[in-house]
Amino acid sequence: MSLLSEEDLNDFISPALACTKPTEIKKTKIKNNVNEKGEYEVGVDDGEDETLEKVTITLSDCLACSGCITSSEEIMLQQQSHGVFLEAMSKCDTNVTKLAVSISPQCRLSMATYYGVSIETFDKAFAKFFKERFNAVYIVGTQLGRNISIQQAIGKLNDWKQSEEHKHDSRPRLSAADPGFVIYTEKTKPDLVPLLLNVKSPQQITGALLHETFNRSYPDKSLYVLGVMACFDKKLEASRPDSEGEVNCVITPKEFVAMLSELGEDFTRYLDMSNDEQILVQMCPDGWDSKLHWCINNGSSSGGFAYQYIVSSQRSLPIDVQRQSKIVTIAGKNNNICEYRLINIETGDTISSASELSGFRNIQNMVRHLSLNDTNIHGGKFPKRRVQSLRKRQVTQVSSITNKMKSLNNLVAQPYKSDFIEVNAAPGGCLNGSGLLNEEQSTVRKRQFIQQLETMFHESFPIIDPLDTLRCDKLYEYQFHAAEPQKQKDIVTVGNTW
Amino acid sequence: MSDYLNENPDVIDVDELPSRKEDSNELFENFGSKEAIERKKLLLKIDHSPKSQVLHDIELLDKLLLLNNTPDLISDTESLPSENDSDTNEFQIRGSEDSNITDEYADEPADPVDVQEIYDLTAHICDPEHPLTLGQLSIVNMPDIEVHDDGNPNHLAQIVIRITPTITHCSLATLIGLGIRVRLERALPPRFRITILVKKGTHNSEQQVNKQLNDKERVAAACENEQLLGVVSKMLQTCK
Amino acid sequence: MSITLAKGIKLQNDKTWSLDYKCTPFSNLLAVASTDRKIKILNIKPNGTKLEDVLDGTVHRKAVRSVAWRPNTDINTATLAAGSFDSTVSIWTKEIVGNDQEMDDESMDEEGIEMDLLAIIEGHENEVKCVAWSFDGNLLATCSRDKSVWIWETDEMGEEYECVSVLQEHSQDVKHVVWHPSRSLLASSSYDDTIRLWKEYDDDWECVAVLTGHEGTVWSSDFEGSNTDQLQEDEIRLVSVSDDSTARVWKYVEEDEENDGQQVWICQSILPKVHANQVYSVSWSPISGRIATSGSDGTLVIYQESERGSGTFEVVAQKELCHGVYEVNIVKWIDVEGKEMIATGGDDGYVNLWNINE
C-alpha cells in the first residue's frame, strides 16, 4: 500500500536540496514524529499509522546524500496525505466547515481511463461521491482558475515587454505554475527567481475563488478545499506560506483510490448512479458558469500558457499585420521542447515567441543558459566559459528568410530567445504527473503513452477560449523567496552533507 | 529500558579512562633472547591471552610469523633503458632497483601499535555536540577496539574500532566516525587499514552508517568540505 | 607470468586518483588526476618518461578525481575531460606538435600550462566521481555523488556542451561510468551495489538492465575490449569490482521480450578470489583479453580466461604491495608502442608502470 515513497517524491526534479530544518510548521495535524523544535525525529516509529510508515524519512535518505527532499518538505507532504484529509473531515464540525473539491483535467482523464468510463460519467460520479460521503458543497474543475492565470500571465508579460527592465534584460520570463520548478529555482538557482512570472497557478487561484465565493454566501462558516492534482509537488505548493487560505489539502488520484479502499467504498457504485444529470450544476459555486470550469483550452495539456500568449499576441496586432502573421510551431532538439513563433510572413520577422520546455535535462540546459554569467545578458561579464547551447541542426536566421513559406519548415527552435517559457518538471508535463493512475511501464512505452494521452486530452474535453472570458482585476501572486547562501548551519545539517 | 545501549551514558571521569599500565614484565622473565621477547609481544597482539598455548610453542610461533610475511617488491633488471637525465627534479623516478617504495618508516624499529594506543588517540576526541569526549561518553571503548599489527613498516596492519553512539541521529554518528578516521589517519602510518563500525545493536541504521564511514572516496571528499573540516577540527581540539 | 616494476614515478604527495592514456603519433600521453588539483600529463616513451604539463591547479577548487582523453579526435589534437570533487568538469585541449621543439627543456621550465582550458561544465550538485567519453568522442558521461549520471553532447571542437540526458535511477552515489568500446552503451557503477546499463531510445537515454549481485559498493567496471574480429555483434561482457572484494564478469544474453527495450544479463562468473579488501579498479585489456584488478590491499592481480568467452578465469600473476603500504586507486592496461603494460596510481602519489613478463 505504499503510495508515497522516495521515488515518487522525486517528481523529475533532481533531489538536490540539502536537508534543512523546516521554517514553519503549520498547526494542522502533524504526526508525533516531529519534536518541539520542528525537527523530524527519526526512528521513533511506533507503527501506529499505516499511511505514515512509508512517508517516514528513512535514515538511508538522510545519510545517502545531501540531495533528498528536505525534511521541511517531507513534513509538508505529510500534512497533505489523504489520511490528513480524512482526519480533518472527521474532526470538523460539519455545520461550520464545508468541503469543496477541485480537480484538474489531467486527473479526470487519468481516473476516467482507470475506471473505464467517459469523462462526463466520471465527473458526475466523482461529484456524487463527495456529496454523499462528505456533504461537499462545491465540486469544480480548474478552468476558471486557469483562465485567470493565463490572462494575468499574459498581462504581466505584455507589461514587461514594454518596461524599462526589458531593455536591460530580455531573458525569457518563466512560468511559476509548476511548483516543483519554482521550489527548485528558489532553492538552487536564486539568481533566476526574478525571471519567474509572478502569477499563481490554476490550482491556487481556483482555491482562492472557491473561498471568495463561499465567504460571500456563507460568511460565518469556513471552507475546506481539497484539490485532486496530478503530482506531489502540488502538495508543496498548497503548503507554501503565500498560499494560505487557498487550498487546504492536495491529494493525487493514486491516493484517492487508496482512500476509497480504506473507506470501504466502491467507486463503481457511484458510476452506476451517474444518471443524475443535475449533480454538477448543483455542486457548482454560486455565480460560476456551470460548464466553463469543466472545460480546457488549447495549448499544452499543462495549461497552454505559452500557446495562449502567442494567440493573444496575434490577436492584439493591427488587422492588416494580423492577416500576414502566422503562428508556427517549431519542434526543439527533443520532444520536450517546442517553440511557438508568431512570424510576419511578408517580412520574415519574429513578432513574438513563447516556448514549452519540460524535463530535468532541458531545465538544466535552460538554467545554465539563462544564469547571469552568460553572455546573452546585455553588458554581462563572462569570466569563465560556461555551458552554452549546442545547435544540433543547421541554423537559419529567421530574418534572412527570403523564400518565406518554404523556409518556415527549416526553422530551429530557440527557446531561450522567447519572451516566455512554460516550464514543467515532468517530461511531457502534467500528463506525466507521478500521482496519476498511469500503469507502470517501461520508459520507452511510457513516452509513447504520454503522446497518446496528449491527443486524447485535447479530444476529451470541450474547449473554450480563455482570452475571451471575464477578466479578473484581483491579482493572484506568489511571494518568491530566493534562498540565501546558508552561513550558519547546525551540526546535524552539516553532518548530512557528505 | 532504552532501546539503545548508549542512549543515556554514564559520563566517565577523565581519570578513570583506561590508560596504559606498566608492562607486566613477569611474562617475559624467563625468555632469554630479545628476539624471543619481541616475538612474544607480537603474538600477544594477535592473541590477547598470555596464557595461550601457542605462546609456549615457539616453533608454532615461527610458523605463524612466516605466514604473515608478504614478499618484498622484487627488483628486476630494468627492461627499458635507463632514464634520460633530462627527467626533471620535480618528480622522482624510481627504476626497478629500488625494492622498497615506502622508505619513510624503514629506519624505525618495529613497534606494533596496540589497543591502548588507539584508545588514547580517539578517546579524547570531543563529541560534536557536547563538551565531553568520546571516552567520557563511552562512545569509544577499549574492548571494542581491535588491532592487528606486526609492527613491520612494510606490512599492512588492520584496526577495527567499534563505536557506540549516544543518540540515534545518524548524521552525528557519521560525524563522530569521521572525526575518528581523520584523527587516526593523521596519527598513524599509511600501512594501517582502518575500519570504523557502529557497534551492533546500538543504532538502527548501522549498515548505512558503516558503509559511509568506510568509503574512502566519501571520506576524502568530506575532508575537502570546509564546513565539515571545521566541525572535525573542533572535535579534535581536545586531543593531546 | 610475472609482473615487474618498470618505473615508479612520484608525482605529488597527495593521492593519485585516476589516470588515462592516449597514443598520438608523437607522444604517449598519460594524464594523471590527483588530490592536489593539478592534472599532470606525462609522455611515456621507451627512452624516458617526461612530465609534459602540469595543468593550472586553480581551475578546480577541490581534488581532481577522474580524467579521460577524448577518443576519435583530430590526429593532432588531444582533448581531456577532468571531473572534480568541486562538482564541475573541465575540458582541456592541446595541439600536438610533431617536432623536437615540444620536447626540450624550455617548455618544461615554464608553468607548464600548455593545455588550454576549453570549458567548464556545471550541473552536478556535488562531487563528480568519474568522466568518460563514448567511443566516437561525441558524448561525455559524468557521474556524481548526487546519484545521477549526465550525458553531454558536444561538437568537434569540444567547446560547447549540452546536456542530453540526466539519469537518476541509481539510489546512491554513482562511482564510475564507462562506455562500450564500439557501441553507444554506457555502464554506471554505484554505491547502491548495482551496475546499470544505459542505451539511447528516441531522444533520451534509458536504463536497459540492472546488474545485481555485488554485496558492496561497485567501484569500477570495464567492458570487454573489442579486438573487432573476435567479438560477435551481441557478445557484450562487463567486469566489475566492488567493496565486497570480488570481481564479477557479466554477460549480455538477449533482448527482453516481455519488457520493451530491456536487456537480459547474467553474472557469468565471479573471478577467483584474491583480494582481501575493497577492490577499486579494474581494466580489461582489448589486446590480450586479460583482466587486471587492484585496490585497498595493494595487490595487482592479472586474470586470464582459459578459453575466450568461457567465463573461466584464472589468476596468472599477482604482485603484492604495488604502491608499498598504500592503497591502489586505479589500474589501466596501456599499449606503449606495441608493448602492453599496466599503469597504476596509488595513495602514495605515485604512478607505477609495470611490465608483464610471459
mmCIF file of N, CA and C in Angstrom, chain C residues 186-254:
data_model
loop_
_atom_site.group_PDB
_atom_site.id
_atom_site.type_symbol
_atom_site.label_atom_id
_atom_site.label_comp_id
_atom_site.label_asym_id
_atom_site.label_seq_id
_atom_site.Cartn_x
_atom_site.Cartn_y
_atom_site.Cartn_z
ATOM 1 N N LEU C 186 26.355 2.448 -22.202
ATOM 2 C CA LEU C 186 27.044 3.005 -21.042
ATOM 3 C C LEU C 186 26.778 2.158 -19.813
ATOM 4 N N ALA C 187 27.824 1.939 -19.014
ATOM 5 C CA ALA C 187 27.641 1.217 -17.755
ATOM 6 C C ALA C 187 27.983 2.147 -16.602
ATOM 7 N N SER C 188 27.133 2.180 -15.598
ATOM 8 C CA SER C 188 27.413 3.004 -14.425
ATOM 9 C C SER C 188 27.462 2.118 -13.195
ATOM 10 N N SER C 189 28.458 2.350 -12.344
ATOM 11 C CA SER C 189 28.641 1.550 -11.136
ATOM 12 C C SER C 189 28.352 2.410 -9.919
ATOM 13 N N SER C 190 27.691 1.808 -8.931
ATOM 14 C CA SER C 190 27.192 2.662 -7.860
ATOM 15 C C SER C 190 27.404 2.139 -6.448
ATOM 16 N N TYR C 191 27.329 3.055 -5.536
ATOM 17 C CA TYR C 191 27.350 2.810 -4.087
ATOM 18 C C TYR C 191 26.123 1.994 -3.686
ATOM 19 N N ASP C 192 25.145 1.926 -4.565
ATOM 20 C CA ASP C 192 23.939 1.142 -4.232
ATOM 21 C C ASP C 192 24.116 -0.328 -4.575
ATOM 22 N N ASP C 193 25.361 -0.741 -4.835
ATOM 23 C CA ASP C 193 25.745 -2.132 -5.084
ATOM 24 C C ASP C 193 25.327 -2.658 -6.458
ATOM 25 N N THR C 194 24.839 -1.787 -7.312
ATOM 26 C CA THR C 194 24.427 -2.279 -8.627
ATOM 27 C C THR C 194 25.192 -1.590 -9.743
ATOM 28 N N ILE C 195 25.061 -2.212 -10.924
ATOM 29 C CA ILE C 195 25.565 -1.588 -12.145
ATOM 30 C C ILE C 195 24.372 -1.421 -13.063
ATOM 31 N N ARG C 196 24.273 -0.290 -13.695
ATOM 32 C CA ARG C 196 23.166 -0.078 -14.621
ATOM 33 C C ARG C 196 23.719 0.137 -16.019
ATOM 34 N N LEU C 197 22.983 -0.385 -16.977
ATOM 35 C CA LEU C 197 23.381 -0.222 -18.372
ATOM 36 C C LEU C 197 22.390 0.695 -19.050
ATOM 37 N N TRP C 198 22.917 1.568 -19.897
ATOM 38 C CA TRP C 198 22.078 2.607 -20.486
ATOM 39 C C TRP C 198 22.230 2.621 -22.004
ATOM 40 N N LYS C 199 21.104 2.811 -22.661
ATOM 41 C CA LYS C 199 21.116 2.891 -24.126
ATOM 42 C C LYS C 199 20.216 4.018 -24.575
ATOM 43 N N GLU C 200 20.407 4.467 -25.792
ATOM 44 C CA GLU C 200 19.613 5.580 -26.278
ATOM 45 C C GLU C 200 18.375 5.088 -27.020
ATOM 46 N N TYR C 201 17.231 5.658 -26.680
ATOM 47 C CA TYR C 201 15.986 5.376 -27.392
ATOM 48 C C TYR C 201 15.341 6.686 -27.738
ATOM 49 N N ASP C 202 14.886 6.829 -28.962
ATOM 50 C CA ASP C 202 14.332 8.113 -29.391
ATOM 51 C C ASP C 202 15.334 9.202 -29.066
ATOM 52 N N ASP C 203 14.913 10.128 -28.262
ATOM 53 C CA ASP C 203 15.835 11.217 -27.965
ATOM 54 C C ASP C 203 16.291 11.200 -26.522
ATOM 55 N N ASP C 204 16.145 10.082 -25.880
ATOM 56 C CA ASP C 204 16.554 10.053 -24.486
ATOM 57 C C ASP C 204 17.222 8.721 -24.154
ATOM 58 N N TRP C 205 17.902 8.702 -23.032
ATOM 59 C CA TRP C 205 18.617 7.504 -22.621
ATOM 60 C C TRP C 205 17.801 6.729 -21.603
ATOM 61 N N GLU C 206 17.808 5.431 -21.739
ATOM 62 C CA GLU C 206 17.034 4.581 -20.847
ATOM 63 C C GLU C 206 17.944 3.561 -20.188
ATOM 64 N N CYS C 207 17.520 3.125 -18.994
ATOM 65 C CA CYS C 207 18.241 2.050 -18.343
ATOM 66 C C CYS C 207 17.723 0.732 -18.898
ATOM 67 N N VAL C 208 18.600 -0.039 -19.485
ATOM 68 C CA VAL C 208 18.149 -1.285 -20.107
ATOM 69 C C VAL C 208 18.428 -2.520 -19.263
ATOM 70 N N ALA C 209 19.235 -2.369 -18.248
ATOM 71 C CA ALA C 209 19.498 -3.516 -17.382
ATOM 72 C C ALA C 209 20.069 -3.039 -16.058
ATOM 73 N N VAL C 210 19.783 -3.812 -15.005
ATOM 74 C CA VAL C 210 20.367 -3.553 -13.691
ATOM 75 C C VAL C 210 21.079 -4.825 -13.260
ATOM 76 N N LEU C 211 22.363 -4.741 -12.991
ATOM 77 C CA LEU C 211 23.127 -5.923 -12.610
ATOM 78 C C LEU C 211 23.262 -5.943 -11.092
ATOM 79 N N THR C 212 22.633 -6.922 -10.490
ATOM 80 C CA THR C 212 22.714 -7.022 -9.031
ATOM 81 C C THR C 212 23.471 -8.287 -8.663
ATOM 82 N N GLY C 213 24.069 -8.247 -7.487
ATOM 83 C CA GLY C 213 24.824 -9.418 -7.042
ATOM 84 C C GLY C 213 25.959 -9.037 -6.128
ATOM 85 N N HIS C 214 26.577 -7.916 -6.433
ATOM 86 C CA HIS C 214 27.654 -7.477 -5.548
ATOM 87 C C HIS C 214 27.092 -7.160 -4.170
ATOM 88 N N GLU C 215 27.908 -7.414 -3.172
ATOM 89 C CA GLU C 215 27.450 -7.173 -1.808
ATOM 90 C C GLU C 215 28.092 -5.946 -1.204
ATOM 91 N N GLY C 216 28.420 -5.038 -2.045
ATOM 92 C CA GLY C 216 29.007 -3.798 -1.551
ATOM 93 C C GLY C 216 29.084 -2.840 -2.720
ATOM 94 N N THR C 217 29.496 -1.617 -2.422
ATOM 95 C CA THR C 217 29.670 -0.602 -3.463
ATOM 96 C C THR C 217 30.434 -1.166 -4.658
ATOM 97 N N VAL C 218 29.908 -0.888 -5.845
ATOM 98 C CA VAL C 218 30.651 -1.259 -7.041
ATOM 99 C C VAL C 218 31.498 -0.052 -7.409
ATOM 100 N N TRP C 219 32.822 -0.257 -7.426
ATOM 101 C CA TRP C 219 33.713 0.889 -7.613
ATOM 102 C C TRP C 219 34.015 1.176 -9.074
ATOM 103 N N SER C 220 34.048 0.133 -9.841
ATOM 104 C CA SER C 220 34.511 0.345 -11.207
ATOM 105 C C SER C 220 34.091 -0.814 -12.087
ATOM 106 N N SER C 221 33.995 -0.557 -13.373
ATOM 107 C CA SER C 221 33.710 -1.655 -14.294
ATOM 108 C C SER C 221 34.384 -1.364 -15.630
ATOM 109 N N ASP C 222 34.496 -2.397 -16.444
ATOM 110 C CA ASP C 222 35.103 -2.216 -17.751
ATOM 111 C C ASP C 222 34.510 -3.221 -18.721
ATOM 112 N N PHE C 223 34.275 -2.793 -19.930
ATOM 113 C CA PHE C 223 33.751 -3.689 -20.959
ATOM 114 C C PHE C 223 34.868 -4.520 -21.553
ATOM 115 N N GLU C 224 34.499 -5.686 -22.014
ATOM 116 C CA GLU C 224 35.460 -6.494 -22.738
ATOM 117 C C GLU C 224 35.848 -5.712 -23.976
ATOM 118 N N GLY C 225 37.124 -5.552 -24.171
ATOM 119 C CA GLY C 225 37.594 -4.749 -25.288
ATOM 120 C C GLY C 225 37.320 -5.467 -26.588
ATOM 121 N N SER C 226 37.149 -4.720 -27.637
ATOM 122 C CA SER C 226 36.860 -5.409 -28.881
ATOM 123 C C SER C 226 38.066 -5.389 -29.800
ATOM 124 N N ASN C 227 38.679 -6.533 -29.846
ATOM 125 C CA ASN C 227 39.575 -6.749 -30.957
ATOM 126 C C ASN C 227 38.648 -7.246 -32.037
ATOM 127 N N THR C 228 38.213 -6.327 -32.839
ATOM 128 C CA THR C 228 36.940 -6.464 -33.549
ATOM 129 C C THR C 228 36.658 -7.788 -34.254
ATOM 130 N N ASP C 229 37.652 -8.455 -34.740
ATOM 131 C CA ASP C 229 37.294 -9.709 -35.409
ATOM 132 C C ASP C 229 36.812 -10.748 -34.422
ATOM 133 N N GLN C 230 37.232 -10.598 -33.184
ATOM 134 C CA GLN C 230 36.932 -11.669 -32.243
ATOM 135 C C GLN C 230 35.530 -11.618 -31.662
ATOM 136 N N LEU C 231 35.051 -10.407 -31.455
ATOM 137 C CA LEU C 231 33.762 -10.304 -30.766
ATOM 138 C C LEU C 231 32.605 -10.256 -31.752
ATOM 139 N N GLN C 232 31.603 -11.022 -31.441
ATOM 140 C CA GLN C 232 30.398 -11.008 -32.264
ATOM 141 C C GLN C 232 29.542 -9.799 -31.934
ATOM 142 N N GLU C 233 28.570 -9.596 -32.750
ATOM 143 C CA GLU C 233 27.658 -8.473 -32.592
ATOM 144 C C GLU C 233 27.022 -8.421 -31.197
ATOM 145 N N ASP C 234 26.518 -9.562 -30.757
ATOM 146 C CA ASP C 234 25.860 -9.497 -29.447
ATOM 147 C C ASP C 234 26.668 -10.133 -28.342
ATOM 148 N N GLU C 235 27.980 -10.128 -28.502
ATOM 149 C CA GLU C 235 28.802 -10.574 -27.379
ATOM 150 C C GLU C 235 29.223 -9.347 -26.613
ATOM 151 N N ILE C 236 28.535 -9.126 -25.518
ATOM 152 C CA ILE C 236 28.906 -7.980 -24.688
ATOM 153 C C ILE C 236 29.155 -8.484 -23.284
ATOM 154 N N ARG C 237 30.315 -8.174 -22.775
ATOM 155 C CA ARG C 237 30.601 -8.572 -21.399
ATOM 156 C C ARG C 237 31.203 -7.398 -20.644
ATOM 157 N N LEU C 238 30.996 -7.469 -19.349
ATOM 158 C CA LEU C 238 31.450 -6.394 -18.480
ATOM 159 C C LEU C 238 32.055 -7.017 -17.232
ATOM 160 N N VAL C 239 33.164 -6.471 -16.774
ATOM 161 C CA VAL C 239 33.719 -6.934 -15.498
ATOM 162 C C VAL C 239 33.573 -5.791 -14.491
ATOM 163 N N SER C 240 33.239 -6.135 -13.256
ATOM 164 C CA SER C 240 33.051 -5.098 -12.234
ATOM 165 C C SER C 240 33.746 -5.513 -10.951
ATOM 166 N N VAL C 241 34.164 -4.508 -10.180
ATOM 167 C CA VAL C 241 34.819 -4.792 -8.901
ATOM 168 C C VAL C 241 34.158 -3.993 -7.796
ATOM 169 N N SER C 242 34.284 -4.523 -6.582
ATOM 170 C CA SER C 242 33.443 -3.986 -5.517
ATOM 171 C C SER C 242 34.115 -3.979 -4.148
ATOM 172 N N ASP C 243 33.443 -3.307 -3.235
ATOM 173 C CA ASP C 243 33.809 -3.307 -1.814
ATOM 174 C C ASP C 243 33.819 -4.729 -1.267
ATOM 175 N N ASP C 244 33.034 -5.591 -1.876
ATOM 176 C CA ASP C 244 32.932 -6.957 -1.356
ATOM 177 C C ASP C 244 34.145 -7.791 -1.745
ATOM 178 N N SER C 245 35.152 -7.158 -2.296
ATOM 179 C CA SER C 245 36.446 -7.719 -2.675
ATOM 180 C C SER C 245 36.390 -8.726 -3.818
ATOM 181 N N THR C 246 35.271 -8.770 -4.506
ATOM 182 C CA THR C 246 35.198 -9.679 -5.653
ATOM 183 C C THR C 246 35.233 -8.913 -6.963
ATOM 184 N N ALA C 247 35.563 -9.670 -8.016
ATOM 185 C CA ALA C 247 35.444 -9.161 -9.376
ATOM 186 C C ALA C 247 34.462 -10.091 -10.075
ATOM 187 N N ARG C 248 33.494 -9.507 -10.766
ATOM 188 C CA ARG C 248 32.479 -10.328 -11.428
ATOM 189 C C ARG C 248 32.422 -10.014 -12.904
ATOM 190 N N VAL C 249 32.171 -11.042 -13.690
ATOM 191 C CA VAL C 249 32.007 -10.853 -15.125
ATOM 192 C C VAL C 249 30.537 -11.043 -15.451
ATOM 193 N N TRP C 250 29.983 -10.101 -16.170
ATOM 194 C CA TRP C 250 28.569 -10.130 -16.542
ATOM 195 C C TRP C 250 28.466 -10.267 -18.049
ATOM 196 N N LYS C 251 27.432 -10.958 -18.462
ATOM 197 C CA LYS C 251 27.303 -11.215 -19.898
ATOM 198 C C LYS C 251 25.917 -10.851 -20.384
ATOM 199 N N TYR C 252 25.872 -10.174 -21.504
ATOM 200 C CA TYR C 252 24.581 -9.861 -22.138
ATOM 201 C C TYR C 252 24.039 -11.135 -22.758
ATOM 202 N N VAL C 253 22.757 -11.377 -22.523
ATOM 203 C CA VAL C 253 22.164 -12.593 -23.070
ATOM 204 C C VAL C 253 21.324 -12.277 -24.300
ATOM 205 N N GLU C 254 20.316 -11.420 -24.077
ATOM 206 C CA GLU C 254 19.383 -11.151 -25.188
ATOM 207 C C GLU C 254 18.493 -9.982 -24.827
#
